[in-house]
Amino acid sequence: MEEKSISDIIEEYLKQILGESSQIEIRRSEIANHFDVVPSQINYVIKTRFTIQHGYLVQSKRGGGGYIRIERVNLLDNVDVLNSLIQAIGDSISERDAYDIVRTLYDEKLLTRREGDLMLVALSKQTLNVNDCNVEARLRARILISMLNRLRYES
Amino acid sequence: MEEKSISDIIEEYLKQILGESSQIEIRRSEIANHFDVVPSQINYVIKTRFTIQHGYLVQSKRGGGGYIRIERVNLLDNVDVLNSLIQAIGDSISERDAYDIVRTLYDEKLLTRREGDLMLVALSKQTLNVNDCNVEARLRARILISMLNRLRYES
DNA sequence: TAAAATTTGGTCAAGATTAGTCAAGAAATT
DNA sequence: AATTTCTTGACTAATCTTGACCAAATTTTA
């Protein structure tokens, strides 16, 4: 609510800019300077909050004129994006990453809250309750991909 | 009658704040400090008094900027139906029986078509893909029961 | 043009900050 | 007296912050 971490604030800032155009290019050091953090914190924010699971593609370039480009994408509409998402899932996915994907679909209004919650409880560690974490993650991947494919065909 | 425990007092305090907005975010250490108890007592209060059976959803985040979020939800009045279904499922259920339950809920208009389909793909033999049939049936039961529990409340 | 210098972003690990778990003992209730 | 509930704290886990070191691209210089 009130005491947000600086990472949360940087996330909001970037998303606010992204609200105006669907793609932005930033200079890492500028953002870091603006929020008075070390440059690698920007990498941390991007790595934890702007993944494909969240519905973002990120590209970057080093050297003079370097940049970090963040692009907002649609997970289900675009076949390429959906494929890269399924590729990112692979045959195994953590509870956290699965949660992020469902959350993104909900944010994009592709799921109702009830549908999203039904998916989340089916993917939760508590429900799956498998001793072996690898087995659990593989099972979660199968369930999630099955559900995504169902959504894909029905939309 | 008797003295209130400190857990009761913390419960009242949280519910009072929840009376103003249907969702609150607290910092565990702040509440613990305010009532002069160890932090884990807050977990105890939440675990015993803010369960889904009581009509609350709880989420949390650790690390800097961490929080515990408590949300009040509206319990629906079809709880009895769901309870008896959960009873009937027990700790194991076949694909066929699970299908029938979902179908029944759909016919009773407790599920939309999409919700029902999402449940079915998550419960199918093909998705679960577990060698041992008993293990599979127990896993299916856990998933179905978790989903039915989600249907107990709205929004 | 090739090497060197400069300018950018990337990785990783240690430390800090927050919440979660569990079990033992105390207190209350039956 | 037995059982249940509450309280406490040691240990665990997740997340965030920082900085040293690495890699790539461009620009400058020999």
XYZ file of C-alpha atoms (C1' of nucleotides) in Angstrom:
370
model
C 0.000 0.000 0.000
C 2.299 2.723 1.193
C 5.844 1.504 1.792
C 6.781 0.375 -1.675
C 10.242 -0.801 -2.480
C 12.262 1.244 -4.911
C 11.945 -1.621 -7.367
C 8.163 -1.272 -7.219
C 8.458 2.440 -7.885
C 10.750 1.955 -10.864
C 8.359 -0.670 -12.190
C 5.464 1.763 -11.956
C 7.465 4.487 -13.623
C 8.346 2.299 -16.579
C 4.788 1.051 -16.915
C 3.501 4.573 -16.841
C 5.719 5.496 -19.774
C 4.673 2.298 -21.478
C 1.081 3.369 -21.113
C 1.677 6.139 -23.604
C 3.389 4.104 -26.293
C 3.552 0.334 -26.478
C 7.310 0.385 -26.666
C 10.006 2.381 -24.910
C 13.731 2.701 -25.058
C 15.578 3.675 -21.938
C 19.174 4.349 -21.018
C 19.972 2.211 -18.018
C 22.242 4.719 -16.344
C 19.690 7.507 -16.729
C 16.955 5.575 -14.974
C 19.365 4.438 -12.296
C 20.480 7.990 -11.797
C 16.931 9.311 -11.720
C 16.026 6.979 -8.857
C 19.454 7.102 -7.242
C 20.132 3.373 -7.408
C 22.954 1.333 -8.896
C 22.503 0.523 -12.599
C 22.158 -3.196 -12.010
C 18.983 -2.520 -10.073
C 17.368 -1.697 -13.386
C 18.308 -5.159 -14.585
C 16.746 -6.577 -11.458
C 13.485 -4.726 -12.030
C 13.347 -5.859 -15.634
C 14.257 -9.414 -14.838
C 11.590 -9.731 -12.161
C 8.789 -7.597 -13.601
C 9.104 -7.353 -17.367
C 9.437 -10.969 -18.437
C 7.494 -12.661 -21.205
C 5.353 -14.141 -18.451
C 4.325 -10.599 -17.636
C 3.653 -9.808 -21.264
C 6.833 -7.928 -22.157
C 9.647 -8.422 -24.600
C 13.007 -6.864 -23.794
C 15.940 -6.201 -26.074
C 19.085 -4.249 -25.430
C 22.258 -2.998 -26.983
C 25.559 -2.071 -25.340
C 28.164 0.486 -26.281
C 27.684 4.066 -27.363
C 24.054 4.768 -28.079
C 23.148 1.675 -26.153
C 19.638 1.178 -24.819
C 17.163 -1.175 -23.229
C 13.961 -1.573 -25.206
C 10.804 -2.794 -23.506
C 7.780 -3.767 -25.552
C 4.317 -4.684 -24.394
C 2.867 -7.698 -26.233
C -0.356 -9.675 -26.277
C 0.052 -13.195 -25.006
C -2.757 -15.011 -26.729
C -3.553 -12.988 -29.819
C -0.148 -13.158 -31.356
C 0.860 -16.648 -32.400
C 4.551 -15.895 -32.132
C 4.184 -14.511 -28.642
C 2.131 -17.475 -27.511
C 4.712 -19.800 -28.959
C 7.536 -18.023 -27.208
C 5.517 -18.146 -24.026
C 4.966 -21.881 -24.343
C 8.632 -22.223 -25.165
C 9.485 -20.264 -22.037
C 7.326 -22.645 -20.033
C 9.041 -25.609 -21.628
C 8.303 -28.818 -19.802
C 8.622 -27.256 -16.368
C 7.513 -24.065 -14.635
C 7.625 -22.607 -11.131
C 4.565 -21.538 -9.213
C 5.725 -17.964 -9.424
C 6.139 -17.903 -13.195
C 2.792 -19.638 -13.674
C 1.183 -17.090 -11.414
C 2.685 -14.252 -13.449
C 1.284 -15.660 -16.674
C -2.235 -16.049 -15.335
C -2.050 -12.610 -13.829
C -1.045 -11.136 -17.166
C -3.961 -12.808 -18.911
C -6.276 -11.411 -16.278
C -4.791 -7.938 -16.631
C -5.328 -8.143 -20.359
C -8.962 -9.019 -19.701
C -8.604 -12.369 -21.392
C -9.715 -14.079 -18.197
C -12.308 -13.267 -15.576
C -11.109 -13.259 -12.023
C -12.934 -16.522 -11.362
C -11.312 -18.188 -14.358
C -7.924 -16.898 -13.320
C -8.387 -18.083 -9.766
C -9.514 -21.521 -10.929
C -6.319 -21.746 -12.926
C -4.188 -20.499 -10.052
C -5.477 -22.976 -7.503
C -4.924 -25.811 -9.971
C -1.315 -24.658 -10.419
C -0.477 -23.949 -6.803
C 2.214 -25.847 -4.970
C -0.224 -26.638 -2.218
C -2.716 -28.297 -4.550
C -0.235 -30.280 -6.589
C 1.492 -31.383 -3.395
C 4.162 -33.505 -5.061
C 7.240 -34.394 -3.070
C 9.691 -34.062 -5.915
C 9.883 -30.407 -6.968
C 10.928 -31.274 -10.503
C 7.987 -33.589 -10.953
C 5.757 -30.873 -9.572
C 7.086 -28.252 -11.978
C 6.647 -30.563 -14.950
C 3.111 -31.390 -13.960
C 2.356 -27.694 -13.553
C 3.688 -27.035 -17.033
C 1.397 -29.668 -18.545
C -1.653 -28.277 -16.792
C -0.877 -24.691 -17.722
C -0.159 -25.441 -21.358
C -3.364 -27.446 -21.636
C -5.318 -24.546 -20.251
C -3.589 -22.014 -22.487
C -4.351 -24.080 -25.544
C -7.980 -24.290 -24.543
C -8.145 -20.528 -24.191
C -6.404 -20.082 -27.507
C -8.945 -22.114 -29.416
C -11.952 -20.624 -27.726
C -10.942 -17.029 -28.190
C -16.935 -13.925 30.171
C -13.243 -14.638 30.184
C -10.235 -12.568 29.290
C -9.563 -11.991 25.642
C -6.317 -13.353 24.397
C -3.923 -11.078 22.609
C -4.737 -13.045 19.457
C -8.389 -12.072 19.842
C -7.407 -8.436 20.233
C -5.223 -8.505 17.136
C -8.056 -10.188 15.244
C -10.450 -7.414 16.263
C -7.966 -4.752 15.302
C -7.474 -6.182 11.833
C -11.201 -6.631 11.296
C -11.824 -3.085 12.345
C -9.443 -1.810 9.692
C -11.033 -4.208 7.236
C -14.379 -2.605 8.005
C -13.233 0.553 6.300
C -11.865 -0.956 3.118
C -12.387 -4.524 1.984
C -8.665 -5.062 1.633
C -5.689 -4.127 3.779
C -1.960 -4.459 3.600
C -0.012 -4.738 6.798
C 3.629 -5.016 7.707
C 3.973 -7.992 9.976
C 6.646 -6.479 12.176
C 4.651 -3.275 12.657
C 1.580 -5.095 13.923
C 3.715 -7.338 16.089
C 5.469 -4.313 17.482
C 2.221 -2.447 18.069
C 0.860 -5.280 20.219
C 4.236 -6.228 21.632
C 4.230 -9.812 20.453
C 6.635 -11.827 18.344
C 6.084 -11.507 14.589
C 5.051 -15.109 14.148
C 2.031 -14.460 16.335
C 0.592 -12.484 13.441
C 0.876 -15.602 11.327
C -0.962 -17.515 13.999
C -3.802 -15.010 14.102
C -4.121 -15.057 10.337
C -3.934 -18.793 10.088
C -6.626 -19.366 12.686
C -8.954 -16.431 12.022
C -8.587 -15.241 8.448
C -9.031 -18.430 6.460
C -11.179 -18.821 3.372
C -13.746 -20.566 5.556
C -14.017 -17.300 7.441
C -14.318 -15.402 4.171
C -10.833 -14.017 3.822
C -8.086 -14.332 1.239
C -4.517 -13.716 2.311
C -1.465 -12.996 0.173
C 1.989 -11.921 1.207
C 5.397 -10.926 -0.057
C 8.752 -11.186 1.689
C 11.837 -9.027 1.348
C 12.111 -5.267 1.175
C 8.701 -3.672 0.809
C 7.140 -6.932 1.942
C 3.568 -7.085 3.229
C 0.661 -9.259 4.214
C -2.544 -8.498 2.332
C -5.897 -9.556 3.716
C -9.022 -9.364 1.583
C -12.608 -9.981 2.614
C -14.713 -11.896 0.075
C -18.384 -12.749 -0.148
C -19.137 -16.366 0.574
C -21.863 -17.811 -1.611
C -24.841 -19.728 -0.349
C -24.305 -22.857 -2.393
C -21.737 -23.946 0.143
C -23.735 -27.038 1.086
C -23.700 -28.390 -2.443
C -19.980 -27.891 -2.691
C -19.401 -29.435 0.697
C -21.258 -32.607 -0.183
C -19.440 -32.829 -3.496
C -16.116 -32.487 -1.744
C -17.197 -35.177 0.708
C -18.108 -37.466 -2.147
C -14.790 -36.957 -3.888
C -12.777 -38.032 -0.894
C -9.084 -38.299 -1.638
C -9.345 -39.913 -5.056
C -11.512 -39.592 -8.158
C -11.586 -40.976 -11.703
C -11.592 -38.872 -14.826
C -15.112 -39.996 -15.557
C -16.486 -39.052 -12.138
C -14.681 -35.718 -12.212
C -16.177 -35.034 -15.612
C -19.652 -35.765 -14.247
C -19.192 -33.381 -11.365
C -18.082 -30.558 -13.612
C -20.934 -31.312 -15.960
C -23.402 -31.184 -13.083
C -22.088 -27.852 -11.891
C -22.399 -26.531 -15.422
C -25.960 -27.804 -15.732
C -26.774 -26.184 -12.399
C -25.438 -22.910 -13.817
C -22.754 -22.724 -11.161
C -20.100 -22.659 -13.892
C -19.796 -20.978 -17.246
C -18.847 -23.031 -20.252
C -15.334 -21.628 -20.242
C -14.840 -22.285 -16.544
C -16.031 -25.838 -16.984
C -13.697 -26.403 -19.907
C -10.731 -25.020 -18.013
C -11.491 -27.395 -15.174
C -11.890 -30.363 -17.480
C -8.566 -29.952 -19.247
C -6.821 -29.629 -15.905
C -8.445 -32.847 -14.703
C -7.985 -34.948 -17.813
C -5.907 -38.092 -17.817
C -3.932 -36.771 -20.739
C -2.898 -33.580 -18.956
C -2.031 -35.166 -15.628
C -0.119 -37.924 -17.392
C 0.917 -39.816 -14.281
C 2.020 -43.412 -14.593
C 0.441 -44.700 -11.429
C -3.351 -44.563 -11.730
C -3.883 -44.256 -8.011
C -1.496 -41.348 -7.790
C -3.289 -39.781 -10.720
C -6.702 -40.153 -9.108
C -5.492 -38.643 -5.866
C -3.904 -35.740 -7.664
C -7.122 -35.193 -9.604
C -9.052 -35.130 -6.357
C -6.777 -32.460 -4.900
C -7.106 -30.278 -7.969
C -10.867 -30.645 -8.169
C -11.349 -29.967 -4.476
C -9.172 -26.855 -4.680
C -11.250 -25.612 -7.587
C -14.512 -26.327 -5.801
C -13.237 -24.405 -2.805
C -12.598 -21.456 -5.068
C -16.236 -21.567 -6.146
C -17.371 -20.954 -2.591
C -16.987 -17.228 -2.861
C -17.449 -14.537 -5.451
C -15.148 -11.847 -6.792
C 42.670 0.283 -40.696
C 43.947 -1.807 -36.295
C 44.491 -1.074 -31.592
C 43.124 1.398 -27.641
C 39.973 3.945 -25.071
C 35.370 4.897 -23.920
C 30.722 3.986 -23.316
C 27.166 1.332 -22.667
C 24.548 -2.872 -20.630
C 24.998 -7.923 -18.110
C 25.992 -11.225 -14.392
C 26.518 -12.755 -10.026
C 27.053 -13.081 -5.269
C 26.986 -11.077 -0.660
C 24.315 -8.641 2.584
C 19.898 -6.542 4.081
C 15.048 -6.879 4.760
C 10.950 -8.871 5.124
C 7.599 -13.034 5.963
C 6.881 -18.383 6.952
C 7.377 -22.773 9.545
C 7.575 -25.561 13.308
C 7.840 -27.258 17.735
C 8.243 -26.608 22.672
C 6.187 -24.723 26.650
C 2.387 -21.925 28.876
C -2.313 -20.918 29.522
C -7.049 -21.785 29.097
C -10.819 -24.880 28.618
C -13.278 -29.225 29.146
C -6.266 -34.654 34.292
C -6.579 -34.211 29.499
C -7.127 -31.536 25.561
C -7.073 -27.503 23.030
C -5.495 -23.046 22.142
C -2.111 -19.545 22.641
C 2.672 -17.633 22.967
C 7.461 -17.580 21.948
C 11.662 -17.935 19.471
C 15.019 -20.418 16.664
C 15.501 -21.534 12.139
C 14.081 -21.113 7.105
C 12.819 -18.850 2.738
C 11.817 -15.198 -0.452
C 12.790 -10.628 -2.150
C 15.399 -6.435 -2.567
C 19.771 -3.662 -2.683
C 24.511 -2.936 -3.681
C 28.842 -3.306 -5.870
C 32.682 -5.662 -8.036
C 33.745 -7.624 -12.193
C 32.490 -9.011 -17.192
C 31.043 -8.304 -22.195
C 29.800 -5.857 -26.199
C 29.465 -1.856 -29.239
C 31.105 2.526 -30.533
C 34.485 6.156 -30.881
C 39.068 7.814 -30.829
C 43.789 7.463 -31.860
C 48.114 5.720 -33.783
